[in-house]
Amino acid sequence: DRITWIPDYVPNDLQNVPVLKVETEPNPGDDSVTARNRQRYLQEYPQYIMIGNFNVVTGVKESDESVSGIKFTSISPNPAETGTDVNFNLPDDGRINITLYNIMGQPVREVFNGNAGVGIHSVHLNTSDLPSGTYYCTLTAGANKITEMITVIK
């Protein structure tokens, strides 16, 4: 991922914002380091363009967090290079899911899926194989969902 274009005009409702993204064509035989190096040289390798839309994540209002009780306590370091710790608080025992999404709203990786008890928890997110860019970390607990932005830099 070397070039992402988002227009300087976005719709008032922040829904269906157009985005163009230039990526290097993947080579199935490449390991993660070779693939990342291929992305650095746009003129030497075939490229393709992804065209799509995404809905802007504007955050969760404080009142929504206080009603649901779930919240991120911190995501650190952010920006991340090789990894980051996702820290969160749960008011109740239950099944939770933490998923990382790219700017196009596509799931990139499931960080955690399982049961967790009441209290503060921490999950490590390995970002060493992710290209630089903006990602959204979503925590789902029952019917409640919160999202935080994570930046990956190389």
Short mmCIF file of N, CA and C in Angstrom, two decimals:
data_model
loop_
_atom_site.label_atom_id
_atom_site.label_comp_id
_atom_site.label_asym_id
_atom_site.label_seq_id
_atom_site.Cartn_x
_atom_site.Cartn_y
_atom_site.Cartn_z
N ASP A 1 0.85 -1.17 0.00
CA ASP A 1 0.00 0.00 0.00
C ASP A 1 0.90 1.23 0.00
N ARG A 2 0.98 1.90 -1.11
CA ARG A 2 1.84 3.07 -1.19
C ARG A 2 1.05 4.35 -1.44
N ILE A 3 -0.11 4.24 -2.05
CA ILE A 3 -0.87 5.44 -2.37
C ILE A 3 -2.34 5.19 -2.06
N THR A 4 -2.92 6.04 -1.26
CA THR A 4 -4.36 5.99 -1.01
C THR A 4 -4.89 7.40 -1.21
N TRP A 5 -5.94 7.53 -1.99
CA TRP A 5 -6.53 8.84 -2.26
C TRP A 5 -7.94 8.88 -1.70
N ILE A 6 -8.17 9.87 -0.87
CA ILE A 6 -9.51 10.15 -0.35
C ILE A 6 -9.81 11.58 -0.78
N PRO A 7 -10.99 11.83 -1.32
CA PRO A 7 -11.29 13.18 -1.83
C PRO A 7 -11.33 14.22 -0.71
N ASP A 8 -11.11 15.49 -1.10
CA ASP A 8 -11.18 16.56 -0.10
C ASP A 8 -12.62 16.98 0.18
N TYR A 9 -13.56 16.42 -0.57
CA TYR A 9 -14.97 16.66 -0.30
C TYR A 9 -15.60 15.33 0.08
N VAL A 10 -16.26 15.30 1.21
CA VAL A 10 -16.95 14.08 1.63
C VAL A 10 -18.41 14.41 1.86
N PRO A 11 -19.29 13.43 1.67
CA PRO A 11 -20.72 13.69 1.88
C PRO A 11 -21.00 14.11 3.32
N ASN A 12 -22.07 14.90 3.49
CA ASN A 12 -22.43 15.39 4.83
C ASN A 12 -22.69 14.28 5.82
N ASP A 13 -23.24 13.15 5.36
CA ASP A 13 -23.56 12.08 6.29
C ASP A 13 -22.38 11.14 6.53
N LEU A 14 -21.24 11.41 5.89
CA LEU A 14 -20.01 10.63 6.04
C LEU A 14 -20.20 9.16 5.69
N GLN A 15 -21.11 8.88 4.79
CA GLN A 15 -21.38 7.52 4.33
C GLN A 15 -21.00 7.42 2.86
N ASN A 16 -20.50 6.25 2.44
CA ASN A 16 -20.12 5.99 1.06
C ASN A 16 -19.09 7.00 0.53
N VAL A 17 -18.05 7.26 1.32
CA VAL A 17 -16.97 8.15 0.91
C VAL A 17 -16.10 7.38 -0.09
N PRO A 18 -15.87 7.94 -1.28
CA PRO A 18 -15.06 7.22 -2.27
C PRO A 18 -13.59 7.17 -1.87
N VAL A 19 -12.91 6.10 -2.26
CA VAL A 19 -11.49 5.95 -1.99
C VAL A 19 -10.85 5.18 -3.14
N LEU A 20 -9.66 5.61 -3.54
CA LEU A 20 -8.85 4.90 -4.53
C LEU A 20 -7.56 4.48 -3.83
N LYS A 21 -7.16 3.25 -4.06
CA LYS A 21 -5.97 2.74 -3.39
C LYS A 21 -5.13 1.98 -4.41
N VAL A 22 -3.83 2.32 -4.52
CA VAL A 22 -2.91 1.64 -5.43
C VAL A 22 -2.11 0.63 -4.61
N GLU A 23 -2.10 -0.61 -5.05
CA GLU A 23 -1.36 -1.66 -4.36
C GLU A 23 -0.53 -2.45 -5.35
N THR A 24 0.54 -3.04 -4.85
CA THR A 24 1.39 -3.92 -5.66
C THR A 24 0.70 -5.26 -5.80
N GLU A 25 0.73 -5.83 -7.01
CA GLU A 25 0.15 -7.15 -7.21
C GLU A 25 0.87 -8.17 -6.35
N PRO A 26 0.13 -8.98 -5.61
CA PRO A 26 0.80 -9.96 -4.75
C PRO A 26 1.47 -11.06 -5.57
N ASN A 27 2.58 -11.56 -5.06
CA ASN A 27 3.27 -12.69 -5.65
C ASN A 27 3.13 -13.84 -4.66
N PRO A 28 2.41 -14.91 -5.00
CA PRO A 28 2.14 -15.98 -4.05
C PRO A 28 3.38 -16.58 -3.40
N GLY A 29 4.54 -16.51 -4.05
CA GLY A 29 5.75 -17.11 -3.50
C GLY A 29 6.50 -16.22 -2.52
N ASP A 30 6.10 -14.97 -2.37
CA ASP A 30 6.82 -14.04 -1.51
C ASP A 30 6.49 -14.25 -0.04
N ASP A 31 7.52 -14.16 0.81
CA ASP A 31 7.26 -14.12 2.25
C ASP A 31 6.87 -12.68 2.60
N SER A 32 6.52 -12.42 3.87
CA SER A 32 6.00 -11.09 4.23
C SER A 32 7.04 -9.99 4.04
N VAL A 33 8.32 -10.26 4.28
CA VAL A 33 9.36 -9.24 4.12
C VAL A 33 9.53 -8.89 2.64
N THR A 34 9.60 -9.90 1.77
CA THR A 34 9.74 -9.67 0.33
C THR A 34 8.53 -8.92 -0.21
N ALA A 35 7.34 -9.30 0.23
CA ALA A 35 6.11 -8.63 -0.23
C ALA A 35 6.13 -7.16 0.17
N ARG A 36 6.54 -6.87 1.41
CA ARG A 36 6.60 -5.48 1.88
C ARG A 36 7.62 -4.70 1.06
N ASN A 37 8.76 -5.31 0.74
CA ASN A 37 9.78 -4.62 -0.06
C ASN A 37 9.29 -4.35 -1.48
N ARG A 38 8.50 -5.28 -2.06
CA ARG A 38 7.94 -5.07 -3.40
C ARG A 38 7.04 -3.85 -3.43
N GLN A 39 6.34 -3.58 -2.33
CA GLN A 39 5.41 -2.45 -2.29
C GLN A 39 6.13 -1.11 -2.33
N ARG A 40 7.40 -1.09 -2.01
CA ARG A 40 8.15 0.17 -1.96
C ARG A 40 8.56 0.69 -3.34
N TYR A 41 8.49 -0.16 -4.36
CA TYR A 41 8.99 0.21 -5.68
C TYR A 41 7.86 0.13 -6.71
N LEU A 42 7.08 1.19 -6.78
CA LEU A 42 5.90 1.22 -7.64
C LEU A 42 6.23 1.02 -9.11
N GLN A 43 7.32 1.63 -9.58
CA GLN A 43 7.62 1.59 -11.01
C GLN A 43 8.17 0.24 -11.46
N GLU A 44 8.64 -0.62 -10.55
CA GLU A 44 9.27 -1.87 -10.94
C GLU A 44 8.33 -3.07 -10.93
N TYR A 45 7.20 -2.98 -10.28
CA TYR A 45 6.29 -4.12 -10.16
C TYR A 45 4.89 -3.73 -10.61
N PRO A 46 4.14 -4.69 -11.15
CA PRO A 46 2.77 -4.40 -11.58
C PRO A 46 1.92 -3.90 -10.42
N GLN A 47 1.06 -2.95 -10.71
CA GLN A 47 0.17 -2.35 -9.71
C GLN A 47 -1.28 -2.59 -10.10
N TYR A 48 -2.15 -2.48 -9.13
CA TYR A 48 -3.56 -2.47 -9.43
C TYR A 48 -4.23 -1.43 -8.55
N ILE A 49 -5.40 -1.01 -8.97
CA ILE A 49 -6.13 0.03 -8.25
C ILE A 49 -7.39 -0.58 -7.67
N MET A 50 -7.60 -0.33 -6.37
CA MET A 50 -8.85 -0.73 -5.72
C MET A 50 -9.73 0.51 -5.66
N ILE A 51 -10.96 0.35 -6.07
CA ILE A 51 -11.91 1.46 -6.01
C ILE A 51 -13.04 1.01 -5.09
N GLY A 52 -13.42 1.86 -4.17
CA GLY A 52 -14.49 1.46 -3.26
C GLY A 52 -15.02 2.64 -2.48
N ASN A 53 -15.85 2.33 -1.53
CA ASN A 53 -16.46 3.32 -0.65
C ASN A 53 -16.31 2.84 0.78
N PHE A 54 -16.28 3.78 1.70
CA PHE A 54 -16.27 3.40 3.11
C PHE A 54 -17.10 4.41 3.89
N ASN A 55 -17.52 4.01 5.06
CA ASN A 55 -18.24 4.88 5.97
C ASN A 55 -17.26 5.36 7.03
N VAL A 56 -17.24 6.66 7.26
CA VAL A 56 -16.29 7.24 8.19
C VAL A 56 -16.65 6.84 9.61
N VAL A 57 -15.66 6.35 10.34
CA VAL A 57 -15.86 6.04 11.75
C VAL A 57 -15.57 7.30 12.52
N THR A 58 -16.57 7.84 13.19
CA THR A 58 -16.38 9.11 13.89
C THR A 58 -16.21 8.93 15.39
N GLY A 59 -16.17 7.68 15.84
CA GLY A 59 -15.98 7.43 17.27
C GLY A 59 -17.29 7.13 17.95
N VAL A 60 -17.19 6.92 19.23
CA VAL A 60 -18.37 6.58 20.03
C VAL A 60 -18.55 7.69 21.04
N LYS A 61 -19.78 8.14 21.20
CA LYS A 61 -20.06 9.18 22.16
C LYS A 61 -19.84 8.64 23.57
N GLU A 62 -19.42 9.53 24.45
CA GLU A 62 -19.18 9.12 25.83
C GLU A 62 -20.42 8.50 26.45
N SER A 63 -21.58 9.01 26.14
CA SER A 63 -22.81 8.46 26.72
C SER A 63 -23.04 7.03 26.24
N ASP A 64 -22.65 6.71 24.99
CA ASP A 64 -22.80 5.34 24.49
C ASP A 64 -21.89 4.39 25.26
N GLU A 65 -20.66 4.84 25.55
CA GLU A 65 -19.74 3.99 26.31
C GLU A 65 -20.26 3.76 27.71
N SER A 66 -20.81 4.80 28.33
CA SER A 66 -21.27 4.65 29.71
C SER A 66 -22.51 3.76 29.79
N VAL A 67 -23.31 3.73 28.74
CA VAL A 67 -24.48 2.86 28.73
C VAL A 67 -24.04 1.41 28.55
N SER A 68 -23.13 1.15 27.58
CA SER A 68 -22.70 -0.21 27.31
C SER A 68 -21.66 -0.67 28.32
N GLY A 69 -20.83 0.26 28.82
CA GLY A 69 -19.81 -0.08 29.79
C GLY A 69 -18.51 -0.57 29.18
N ILE A 70 -18.52 -1.00 27.91
CA ILE A 70 -17.27 -1.43 27.29
C ILE A 70 -16.52 -0.21 26.79
N LYS A 71 -15.19 -0.25 26.90
CA LYS A 71 -14.41 0.86 26.34
C LYS A 71 -12.95 0.45 26.23
N PHE A 72 -12.29 1.09 25.26
CA PHE A 72 -10.84 0.94 25.13
C PHE A 72 -10.22 1.84 26.20
N THR A 73 -9.31 1.29 26.99
CA THR A 73 -8.62 2.12 27.96
C THR A 73 -7.38 2.74 27.34
N SER A 74 -6.73 2.00 26.41
CA SER A 74 -5.62 2.55 25.64
C SER A 74 -5.23 1.59 24.53
N ILE A 75 -4.63 2.15 23.50
CA ILE A 75 -4.00 1.37 22.44
C ILE A 75 -2.62 1.98 22.31
N SER A 76 -1.60 1.19 22.71
CA SER A 76 -0.28 1.77 22.82
C SER A 76 0.79 0.75 22.42
N PRO A 77 1.78 1.15 21.63
CA PRO A 77 1.96 2.47 21.02
C PRO A 77 1.02 2.65 19.82
N ASN A 78 0.69 3.87 19.57
CA ASN A 78 -0.13 4.23 18.41
C ASN A 78 0.32 5.60 17.94
N PRO A 79 1.05 5.70 16.84
CA PRO A 79 1.22 4.72 15.77
C PRO A 79 2.12 3.55 16.19
N ALA A 80 1.87 2.41 15.53
CA ALA A 80 2.59 1.18 15.81
C ALA A 80 3.47 0.81 14.62
N GLU A 81 4.59 0.16 14.91
CA GLU A 81 5.45 -0.32 13.84
C GLU A 81 5.42 -1.85 13.77
N THR A 82 5.73 -2.50 14.87
CA THR A 82 5.75 -3.97 14.87
C THR A 82 4.61 -4.57 15.69
N GLY A 83 4.02 -3.79 16.56
CA GLY A 83 2.93 -4.30 17.37
C GLY A 83 2.40 -3.25 18.32
N THR A 84 1.22 -3.50 18.85
CA THR A 84 0.59 -2.58 19.80
C THR A 84 -0.25 -3.39 20.78
N ASP A 85 -0.43 -2.85 21.96
CA ASP A 85 -1.26 -3.49 22.97
C ASP A 85 -2.62 -2.82 23.00
N VAL A 86 -3.67 -3.62 22.84
CA VAL A 86 -5.04 -3.14 22.87
C VAL A 86 -5.58 -3.43 24.26
N ASN A 87 -5.83 -2.38 25.02
CA ASN A 87 -6.31 -2.51 26.40
C ASN A 87 -7.76 -2.07 26.46
N PHE A 88 -8.59 -2.85 27.13
CA PHE A 88 -10.02 -2.55 27.17
C PHE A 88 -10.62 -2.99 28.49
N ASN A 89 -11.80 -2.43 28.79
CA ASN A 89 -12.51 -2.72 30.02
C ASN A 89 -13.86 -3.33 29.71
N LEU A 90 -14.21 -4.39 30.42
CA LEU A 90 -15.51 -5.04 30.24
C LEU A 90 -16.30 -4.99 31.54
N PRO A 91 -17.58 -4.60 31.48
CA PRO A 91 -18.40 -4.53 32.68
C PRO A 91 -19.01 -5.90 33.07
N ASP A 92 -19.04 -6.83 32.11
CA ASP A 92 -19.68 -8.13 32.34
C ASP A 92 -18.85 -9.24 31.71
N ASP A 93 -19.03 -10.45 32.24
CA ASP A 93 -18.45 -11.63 31.60
C ASP A 93 -19.16 -11.86 30.28
N GLY A 94 -18.46 -12.42 29.32
CA GLY A 94 -19.13 -12.75 28.08
C GLY A 94 -18.17 -12.97 26.93
N ARG A 95 -18.76 -13.27 25.81
CA ARG A 95 -17.99 -13.51 24.59
C ARG A 95 -17.71 -12.18 23.92
N ILE A 96 -16.45 -11.99 23.51
CA ILE A 96 -16.08 -10.76 22.82
C ILE A 96 -15.32 -11.09 21.55
N ASN A 97 -15.31 -10.13 20.64
CA ASN A 97 -14.57 -10.25 19.40
C ASN A 97 -13.86 -8.93 19.15
N ILE A 98 -12.57 -9.03 18.82
CA ILE A 98 -11.80 -7.84 18.43
C ILE A 98 -11.28 -8.10 17.03
N THR A 99 -11.67 -7.23 16.09
CA THR A 99 -11.29 -7.39 14.69
C THR A 99 -10.66 -6.11 14.18
N LEU A 100 -9.63 -6.25 13.35
CA LEU A 100 -8.96 -5.12 12.72
C LEU A 100 -9.46 -4.99 11.30
N TYR A 101 -9.87 -3.77 10.91
CA TYR A 101 -10.38 -3.49 9.57
C TYR A 101 -9.48 -2.48 8.88
N ASN A 102 -9.39 -2.58 7.54
CA ASN A 102 -8.64 -1.57 6.79
C ASN A 102 -9.55 -0.39 6.50
N ILE A 103 -9.01 0.60 5.81
CA ILE A 103 -9.76 1.82 5.55
C ILE A 103 -10.97 1.58 4.63
N MET A 104 -10.95 0.46 3.91
CA MET A 104 -12.07 0.11 3.04
C MET A 104 -13.18 -0.63 3.80
N GLY A 105 -12.96 -0.86 5.10
CA GLY A 105 -13.95 -1.57 5.90
C GLY A 105 -13.87 -3.08 5.78
N GLN A 106 -12.79 -3.58 5.18
CA GLN A 106 -12.61 -5.02 5.02
C GLN A 106 -11.86 -5.56 6.22
N PRO A 107 -12.29 -6.71 6.77
CA PRO A 107 -11.55 -7.27 7.90
C PRO A 107 -10.15 -7.70 7.47
N VAL A 108 -9.16 -7.31 8.26
CA VAL A 108 -7.76 -7.64 7.99
C VAL A 108 -7.34 -8.82 8.84
N ARG A 109 -7.77 -8.81 10.10
CA ARG A 109 -7.37 -9.89 11.00
C ARG A 109 -8.28 -9.89 12.23
N GLU A 110 -8.55 -11.09 12.69
CA GLU A 110 -9.27 -11.25 13.95
C GLU A 110 -8.21 -11.28 15.05
N VAL A 111 -8.26 -10.31 15.93
CA VAL A 111 -7.26 -10.17 16.99
C VAL A 111 -7.58 -11.10 18.15
N PHE A 112 -8.87 -11.19 18.50
CA PHE A 112 -9.30 -12.04 19.61
C PHE A 112 -10.76 -12.42 19.41
N ASN A 113 -11.07 -13.66 19.71
CA ASN A 113 -12.46 -14.12 19.67
C ASN A 113 -12.60 -15.17 20.76
N GLY A 114 -13.30 -14.83 21.82
CA GLY A 114 -13.45 -15.78 22.92
C GLY A 114 -14.14 -15.15 24.11
N ASN A 115 -14.09 -15.85 25.22
CA ASN A 115 -14.72 -15.37 26.44
C ASN A 115 -13.74 -14.55 27.25
N ALA A 116 -14.27 -13.55 27.94
CA ALA A 116 -13.47 -12.71 28.83
C ALA A 116 -14.32 -12.31 30.02
N GLY A 117 -13.68 -12.14 31.14
CA GLY A 117 -14.38 -11.78 32.37
C GLY A 117 -14.43 -10.29 32.59
N VAL A 118 -15.09 -9.90 33.66
CA VAL A 118 -15.21 -8.50 34.05
C VAL A 118 -13.82 -7.93 34.32
N GLY A 119 -13.61 -6.68 33.92
CA GLY A 119 -12.36 -6.01 34.27
C GLY A 119 -11.56 -5.54 33.07
N ILE A 120 -10.32 -5.18 33.36
CA ILE A 120 -9.42 -4.64 32.34
C ILE A 120 -8.62 -5.78 31.73
N HIS A 121 -8.52 -5.79 30.40
CA HIS A 121 -7.82 -6.83 29.66
C HIS A 121 -6.87 -6.19 28.67
N SER A 122 -5.88 -6.98 28.22
CA SER A 122 -4.93 -6.52 27.23
C SER A 122 -4.69 -7.64 26.22
N VAL A 123 -4.68 -7.27 24.94
CA VAL A 123 -4.41 -8.21 23.86
C VAL A 123 -3.34 -7.58 22.98
N HIS A 124 -2.30 -8.34 22.63
CA HIS A 124 -1.25 -7.81 21.76
C HIS A 124 -1.65 -8.00 20.29
N LEU A 125 -1.50 -6.96 19.50
CA LEU A 125 -1.79 -6.99 18.08
C LEU A 125 -0.46 -6.87 17.33
N ASN A 126 -0.07 -7.92 16.62
CA ASN A 126 1.15 -7.92 15.82
C ASN A 126 0.88 -7.18 14.52
N THR A 127 1.62 -6.09 14.28
CA THR A 127 1.43 -5.30 13.05
C THR A 127 2.64 -5.38 12.13
N SER A 128 3.59 -6.27 12.43
CA SER A 128 4.84 -6.31 11.66
C SER A 128 4.61 -6.69 10.19
N ASP A 129 3.55 -7.43 9.89
CA ASP A 129 3.31 -7.85 8.51
C ASP A 129 2.27 -6.98 7.79
N LEU A 130 1.79 -5.92 8.45
CA LEU A 130 0.80 -5.03 7.84
C LEU A 130 1.47 -3.87 7.13
N PRO A 131 0.96 -3.45 5.98
CA PRO A 131 1.50 -2.26 5.33
C PRO A 131 1.14 -1.00 6.12
N SER A 132 1.92 0.05 5.94
CA SER A 132 1.62 1.32 6.59
C SER A 132 0.24 1.78 6.19
N GLY A 133 -0.47 2.39 7.13
CA GLY A 133 -1.79 2.90 6.84
C GLY A 133 -2.64 3.04 8.08
N THR A 134 -3.89 3.36 7.85
CA THR A 134 -4.87 3.54 8.92
C THR A 134 -5.75 2.32 9.00
N TYR A 135 -5.97 1.85 10.21
CA TYR A 135 -6.81 0.68 10.47
C TYR A 135 -7.79 1.03 11.58
N TYR A 136 -8.86 0.24 11.66
CA TYR A 136 -9.87 0.44 12.69
C TYR A 136 -10.01 -0.84 13.49
N CYS A 137 -9.85 -0.72 14.80
CA CYS A 137 -9.95 -1.85 15.72
C CYS A 137 -11.34 -1.79 16.35
N THR A 138 -12.13 -2.84 16.13
CA THR A 138 -13.50 -2.88 16.64
C THR A 138 -13.63 -3.97 17.69
N LEU A 139 -14.16 -3.59 18.84
CA LEU A 139 -14.44 -4.50 19.94
C LEU A 139 -15.95 -4.70 20.02
N THR A 140 -16.38 -5.95 19.91
CA THR A 140 -17.80 -6.28 19.99
C THR A 140 -18.02 -7.15 21.21
N ALA A 141 -18.93 -6.74 22.06
CA ALA A 141 -19.31 -7.51 23.24
C ALA A 141 -20.84 -7.56 23.27
N GLY A 142 -21.41 -8.71 22.93
CA GLY A 142 -22.87 -8.82 22.84
C GLY A 142 -23.38 -7.92 21.73
N ALA A 143 -24.33 -7.05 22.05
CA ALA A 143 -24.89 -6.13 21.06
C ALA A 143 -24.14 -4.81 21.03
N ASN A 144 -23.12 -4.66 21.86
CA ASN A 144 -22.38 -3.40 21.95
C ASN A 144 -21.10 -3.48 21.13
N LYS A 145 -20.76 -2.34 20.52
CA LYS A 145 -19.60 -2.28 19.65
C LYS A 145 -18.93 -0.92 19.78
N ILE A 146 -17.58 -0.91 19.90
CA ILE A 146 -16.82 0.33 19.91
C ILE A 146 -15.65 0.18 18.94
N THR A 147 -15.18 1.33 18.42
CA THR A 147 -14.12 1.32 17.42
C THR A 147 -13.10 2.39 17.72
N GLU A 148 -11.82 2.05 17.54
CA GLU A 148 -10.73 3.01 17.69
C GLU A 148 -9.82 2.90 16.46
N MET A 149 -9.20 4.02 16.10
CA MET A 149 -8.30 4.05 14.95
C MET A 149 -6.88 3.67 15.39
N ILE A 150 -6.19 2.88 14.56
CA ILE A 150 -4.80 2.52 14.78
C ILE A 150 -4.03 2.89 13.52
N THR A 151 -2.89 3.53 13.69
CA THR A 151 -2.02 3.87 12.56
C THR A 151 -0.80 2.96 12.59
N VAL A 152 -0.48 2.36 11.44
CA VAL A 152 0.70 1.52 11.32
C VAL A 152 1.70 2.27 10.45
N ILE A 153 2.94 2.36 10.94
CA ILE A 153 4.01 3.02 10.18
C ILE A 153 5.16 2.05 10.00
N LYS A 154 5.88 2.16 8.91
CA LYS A 154 7.06 1.30 8.63
C LYS A 154 8.26 2.16 8.40
#
